[in-house]
Coordinates of C-alpha atoms and ligand atoms in Angstrom, one line a residue:
X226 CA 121.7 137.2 -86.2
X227 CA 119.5 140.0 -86.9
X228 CA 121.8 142.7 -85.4
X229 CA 124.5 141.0 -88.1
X230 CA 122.1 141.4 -90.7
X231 CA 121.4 144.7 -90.2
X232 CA 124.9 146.2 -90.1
X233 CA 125.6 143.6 -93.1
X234 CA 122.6 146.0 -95.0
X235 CA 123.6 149.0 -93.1
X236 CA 120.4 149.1 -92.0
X237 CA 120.4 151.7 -88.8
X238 CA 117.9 148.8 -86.9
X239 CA 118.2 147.0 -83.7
X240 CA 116.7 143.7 -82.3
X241 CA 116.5 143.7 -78.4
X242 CA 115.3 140.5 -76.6
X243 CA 112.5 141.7 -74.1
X244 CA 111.8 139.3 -71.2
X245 CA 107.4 139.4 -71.1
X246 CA 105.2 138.2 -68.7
X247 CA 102.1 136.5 -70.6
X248 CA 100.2 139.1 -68.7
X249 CA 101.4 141.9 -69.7
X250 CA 102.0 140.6 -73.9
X251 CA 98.7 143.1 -74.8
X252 CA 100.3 145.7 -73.1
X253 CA 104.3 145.3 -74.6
X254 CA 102.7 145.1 -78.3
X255 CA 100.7 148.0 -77.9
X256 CA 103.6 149.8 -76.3
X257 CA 106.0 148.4 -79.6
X258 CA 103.6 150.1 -81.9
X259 CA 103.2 153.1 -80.2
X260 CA 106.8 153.4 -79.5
X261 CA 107.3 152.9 -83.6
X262 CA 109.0 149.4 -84.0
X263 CA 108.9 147.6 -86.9
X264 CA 107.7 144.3 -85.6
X265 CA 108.6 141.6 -83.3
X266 CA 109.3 138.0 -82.9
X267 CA 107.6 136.1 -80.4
X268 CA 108.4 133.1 -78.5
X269 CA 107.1 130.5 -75.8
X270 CA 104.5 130.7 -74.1
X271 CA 102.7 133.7 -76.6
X272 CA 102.5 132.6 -79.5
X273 CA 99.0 131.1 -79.3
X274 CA 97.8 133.9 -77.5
X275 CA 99.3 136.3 -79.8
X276 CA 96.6 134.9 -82.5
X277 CA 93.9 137.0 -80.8
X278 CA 96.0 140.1 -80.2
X279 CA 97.0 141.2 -83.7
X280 CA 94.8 142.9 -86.1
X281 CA 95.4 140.7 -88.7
X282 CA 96.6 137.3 -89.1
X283 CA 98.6 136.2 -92.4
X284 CA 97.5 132.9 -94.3
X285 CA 100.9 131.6 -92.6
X286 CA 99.4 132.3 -89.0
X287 CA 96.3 130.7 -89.6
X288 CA 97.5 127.8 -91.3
X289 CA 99.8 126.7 -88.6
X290 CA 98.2 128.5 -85.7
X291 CA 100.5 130.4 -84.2
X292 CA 102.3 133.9 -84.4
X293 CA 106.1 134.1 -84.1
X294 CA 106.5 137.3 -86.1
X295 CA 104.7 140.4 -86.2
X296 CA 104.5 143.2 -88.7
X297 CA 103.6 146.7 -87.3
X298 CA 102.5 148.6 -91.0
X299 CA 100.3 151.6 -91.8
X300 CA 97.1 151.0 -92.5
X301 CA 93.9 153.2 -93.2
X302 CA 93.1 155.3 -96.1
X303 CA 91.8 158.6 -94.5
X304 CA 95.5 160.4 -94.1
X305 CA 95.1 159.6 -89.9
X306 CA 98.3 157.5 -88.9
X307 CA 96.7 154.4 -88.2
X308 CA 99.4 151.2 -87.7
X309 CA 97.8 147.8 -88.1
X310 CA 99.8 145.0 -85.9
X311 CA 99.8 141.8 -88.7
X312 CA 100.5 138.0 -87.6
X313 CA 102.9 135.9 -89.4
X314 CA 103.6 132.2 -88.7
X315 CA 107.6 131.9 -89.7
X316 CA 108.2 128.7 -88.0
X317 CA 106.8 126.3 -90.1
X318 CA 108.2 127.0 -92.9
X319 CA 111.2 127.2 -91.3
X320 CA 111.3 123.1 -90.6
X321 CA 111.1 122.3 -94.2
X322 CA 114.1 124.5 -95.2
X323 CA 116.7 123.8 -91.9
X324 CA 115.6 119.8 -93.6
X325 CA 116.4 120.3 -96.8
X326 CA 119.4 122.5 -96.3
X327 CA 121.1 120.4 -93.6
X328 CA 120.0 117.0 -94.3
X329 CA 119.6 117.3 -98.5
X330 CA 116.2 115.6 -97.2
X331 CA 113.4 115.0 -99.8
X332 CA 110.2 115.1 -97.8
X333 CA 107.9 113.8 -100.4
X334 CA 107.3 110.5 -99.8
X335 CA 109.1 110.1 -97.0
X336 CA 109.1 107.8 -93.7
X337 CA 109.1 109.8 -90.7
X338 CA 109.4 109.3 -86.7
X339 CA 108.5 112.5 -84.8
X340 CA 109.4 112.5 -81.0
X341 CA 107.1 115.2 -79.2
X342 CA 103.4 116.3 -79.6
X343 CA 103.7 120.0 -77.9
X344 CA 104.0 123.0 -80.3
X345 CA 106.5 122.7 -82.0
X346 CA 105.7 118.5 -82.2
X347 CA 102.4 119.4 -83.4
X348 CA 103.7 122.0 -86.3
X349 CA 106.6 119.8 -87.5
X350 CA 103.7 117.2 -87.8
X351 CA 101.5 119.0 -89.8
X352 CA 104.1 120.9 -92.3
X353 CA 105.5 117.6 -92.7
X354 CA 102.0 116.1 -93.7
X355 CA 101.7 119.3 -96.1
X356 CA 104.8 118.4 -97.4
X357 CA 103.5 115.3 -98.5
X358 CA 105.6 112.7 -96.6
X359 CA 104.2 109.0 -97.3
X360 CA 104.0 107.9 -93.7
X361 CA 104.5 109.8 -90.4
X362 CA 104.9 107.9 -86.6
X363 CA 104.2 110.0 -84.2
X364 CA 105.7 109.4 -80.3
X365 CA 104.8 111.7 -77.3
X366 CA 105.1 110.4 -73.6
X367 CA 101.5 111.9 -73.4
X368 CA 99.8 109.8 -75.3
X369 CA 96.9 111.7 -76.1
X370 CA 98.4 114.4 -77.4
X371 CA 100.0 112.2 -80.1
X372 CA 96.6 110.8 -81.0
X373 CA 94.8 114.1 -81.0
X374 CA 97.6 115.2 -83.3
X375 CA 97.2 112.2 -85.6
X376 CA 93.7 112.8 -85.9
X377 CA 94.3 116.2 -87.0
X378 CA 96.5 115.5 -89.9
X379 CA 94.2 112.0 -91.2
X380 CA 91.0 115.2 -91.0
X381 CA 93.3 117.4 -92.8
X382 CA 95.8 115.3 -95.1
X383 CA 94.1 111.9 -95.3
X384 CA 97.0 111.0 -97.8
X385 CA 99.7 110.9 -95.2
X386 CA 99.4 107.8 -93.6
X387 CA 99.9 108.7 -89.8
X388 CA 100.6 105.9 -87.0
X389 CA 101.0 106.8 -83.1
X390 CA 103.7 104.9 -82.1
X391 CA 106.8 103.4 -83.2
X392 CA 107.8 102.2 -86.5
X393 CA 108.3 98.5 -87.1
X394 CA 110.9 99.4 -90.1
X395 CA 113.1 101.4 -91.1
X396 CA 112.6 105.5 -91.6
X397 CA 114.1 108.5 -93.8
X398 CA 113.9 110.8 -91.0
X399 CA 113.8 110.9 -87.2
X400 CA 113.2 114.2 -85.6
X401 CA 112.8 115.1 -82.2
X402 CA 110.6 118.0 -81.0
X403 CA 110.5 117.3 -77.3
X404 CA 113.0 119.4 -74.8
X405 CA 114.6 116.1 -74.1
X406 CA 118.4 116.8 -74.2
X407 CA 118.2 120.5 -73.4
X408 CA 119.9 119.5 -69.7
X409 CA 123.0 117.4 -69.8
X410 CA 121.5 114.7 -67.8
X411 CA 118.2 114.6 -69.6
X412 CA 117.7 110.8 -70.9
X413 CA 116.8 110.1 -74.8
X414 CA 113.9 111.4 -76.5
X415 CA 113.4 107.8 -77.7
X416 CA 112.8 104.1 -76.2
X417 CA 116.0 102.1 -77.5
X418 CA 113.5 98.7 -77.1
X419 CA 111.4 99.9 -79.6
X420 CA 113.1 101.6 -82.2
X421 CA 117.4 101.3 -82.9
X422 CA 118.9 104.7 -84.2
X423 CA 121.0 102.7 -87.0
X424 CA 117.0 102.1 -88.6
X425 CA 117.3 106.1 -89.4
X426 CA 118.9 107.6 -92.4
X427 CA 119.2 110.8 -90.5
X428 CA 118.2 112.1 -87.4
X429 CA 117.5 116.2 -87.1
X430 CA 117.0 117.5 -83.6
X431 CA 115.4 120.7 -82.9
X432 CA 117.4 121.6 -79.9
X433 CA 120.5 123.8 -80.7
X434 CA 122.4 124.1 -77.9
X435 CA 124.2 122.4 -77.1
X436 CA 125.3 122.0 -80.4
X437 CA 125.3 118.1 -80.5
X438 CA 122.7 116.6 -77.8
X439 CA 123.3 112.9 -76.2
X440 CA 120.5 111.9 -79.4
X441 CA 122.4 113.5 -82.1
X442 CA 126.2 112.0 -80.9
X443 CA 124.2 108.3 -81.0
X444 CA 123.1 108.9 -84.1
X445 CA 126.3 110.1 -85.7
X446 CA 127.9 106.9 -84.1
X447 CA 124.9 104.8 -85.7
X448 CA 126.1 106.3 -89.2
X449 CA 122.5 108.3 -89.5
X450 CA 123.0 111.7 -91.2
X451 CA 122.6 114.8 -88.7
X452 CA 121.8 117.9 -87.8
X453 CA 121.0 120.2 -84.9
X454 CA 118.0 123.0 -84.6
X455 CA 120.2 126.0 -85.8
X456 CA 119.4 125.4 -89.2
X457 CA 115.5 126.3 -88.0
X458 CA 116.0 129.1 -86.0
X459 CA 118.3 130.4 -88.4
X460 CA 115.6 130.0 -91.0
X461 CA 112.8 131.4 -89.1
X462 CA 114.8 134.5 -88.4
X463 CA 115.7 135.1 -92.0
X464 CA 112.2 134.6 -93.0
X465 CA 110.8 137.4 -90.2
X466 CA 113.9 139.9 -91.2
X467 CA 112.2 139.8 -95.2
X468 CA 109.1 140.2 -93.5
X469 CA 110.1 143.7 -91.6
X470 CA 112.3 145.0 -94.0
X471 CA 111.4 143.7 -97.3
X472 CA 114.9 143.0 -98.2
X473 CA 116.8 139.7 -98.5
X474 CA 118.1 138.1 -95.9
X475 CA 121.5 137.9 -95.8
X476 CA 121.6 133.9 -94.5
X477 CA 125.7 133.3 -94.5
X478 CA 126.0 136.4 -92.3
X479 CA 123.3 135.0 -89.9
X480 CA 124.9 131.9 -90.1
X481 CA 127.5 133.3 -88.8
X482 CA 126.3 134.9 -86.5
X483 CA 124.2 132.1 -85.1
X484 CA 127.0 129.7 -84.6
X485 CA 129.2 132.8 -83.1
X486 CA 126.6 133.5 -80.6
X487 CA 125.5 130.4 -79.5
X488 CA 128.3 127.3 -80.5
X489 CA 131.3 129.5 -80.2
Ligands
LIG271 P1 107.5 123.2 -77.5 O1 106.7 124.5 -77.8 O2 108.9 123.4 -77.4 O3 107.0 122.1 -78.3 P2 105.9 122.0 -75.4 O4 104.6 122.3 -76.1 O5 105.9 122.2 -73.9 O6 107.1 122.9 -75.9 O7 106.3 120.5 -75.7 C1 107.4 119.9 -75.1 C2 107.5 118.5 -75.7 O8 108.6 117.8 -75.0 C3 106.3 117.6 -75.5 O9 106.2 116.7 -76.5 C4 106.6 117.0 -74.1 O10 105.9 115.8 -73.9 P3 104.4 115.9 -73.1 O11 103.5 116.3 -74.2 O12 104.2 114.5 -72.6 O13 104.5 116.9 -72.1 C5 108.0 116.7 -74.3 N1 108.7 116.5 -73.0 C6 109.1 117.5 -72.2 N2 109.7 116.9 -71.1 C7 109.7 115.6 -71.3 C8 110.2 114.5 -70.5 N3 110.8 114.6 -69.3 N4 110.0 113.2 -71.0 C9 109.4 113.0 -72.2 N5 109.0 114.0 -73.0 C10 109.1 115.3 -72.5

């Protein structure tokens, strides 16, 4: 999408995917701002150990906790060539929009089920509460880490009203943020005994590919409305190209480029 982008612009860029051992991710940014890039985009597992390896974090990157995008820009007032590598969180954000663009979700006052307490379970949960949902379930097969994210957003936004477990009516929104139905025989992300899919409005699954998991066909069958993760990586990448070239993103082209690359 960002290589689409770029010619769209004519903007003489490139994006490369580098494959980095968490090891070595110290050593691969210093090398990208020695070697001149313009930033990067990180993914699992560095983007919590990224928050210690940048120079600066954005408000983005400390409000959600993690770096997905980094800015490599000249800093330093003394005329010496001194490039500062700067955090940015573009995920987050990124949820709220793929929601509202896909689904035509309002999130204010909204009933919620979240399958999934890892990191991008624990985000979700969070810019959801920010968003000021009215009541948010939260489901994880590790227990613990559904209550240690629950007590994180009561500390944090003690107007969401936040419940491990599942819902005893019906929701606005059920969204799944575990790898459940990334392999073809992987079971649902959700008990059937506790919680029926026809007692969602509409279901958004952060998985992508493939474009319409075992959770998201059920749902369509159930008459929810749905939506797979594109719409979030799509929006996370838009967000990071503004952030390295300072220009609008070009979304339709990404789009495009998106469902090209990975659907078609
Ligand atoms: P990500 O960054 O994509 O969120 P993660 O932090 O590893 O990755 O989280 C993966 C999520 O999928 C977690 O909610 C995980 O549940 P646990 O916290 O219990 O590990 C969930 N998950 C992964 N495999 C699962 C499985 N086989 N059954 C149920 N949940 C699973």
């Amino acid at each position: 999408m960002h290589n689409a982008a770029f010619a769209a612009l004519g903007l003489n860029w490139r994006y490369l995917a580098c494959e980095v051992h968490p090891d070595h991710l110290r050593a691969a940014i210093e090398g990208a701002r020695a070697m001149g890039f313009a930033g990067l985009n990180l993914t699992v597992p560095h983007k919590l150990v990224a928050l210690d390896l940048v120079d600066a974090l954005d408000k983005s990157a400390r409000k959600w906790g993690a770096v997905n995008t980094i800015r490599f820009e000249p800093a330093g007032v003394d005329g010496r060539a001194r490039i500062r590598a700067v955090g940015f969180n573009t995920d987050a954000g990124a949820i709220v929009a793929a929601l509202r663009g896909d689904l035509k979700l309002e999130l204010r006052g909204a009933k919620v089920l979240l399958l999934g307490a890892g990191g991008a379970g624990r985000t979700a949960a969070l810019r959801l509460a920010a968003e000021k949902v009215a009541e948010l379930f939260l489901v994880n097969r590790t227990q613990s880490k559904a209550k240690a994210v629950a007590a994180e957003i009561k500390k944090q936004f003690p107007s969401v009203r936040v419940t491990p477990g599942y819902p005893a009516a019906n929701v606005d929104l059920l969204l799944n943020a575990t790898s459940l139905g990334l392999q073809p025989d992987d079971r649902l992300p959700l008990d059937k005994r506790h919680f029926s899919l026809n007692r969602a409005r509409a279901v958004y699954d952060m998985i992508y590919r493939p474009a319409e998991t075992a959770l998201l066909q059920a749902a369509r069958k159930a008459g929810c409305r749905t939506a797979n993760g594109l719409g979030m990586l799509l929006h996370q990448g838009a967000k990071a190209f503004e952030i390295w070239t300072g220009k609008h993103a070009p979304l339709d082209v990404m789009r495009r480029a998106l469902e090209e690359n990975i659907h078609g």
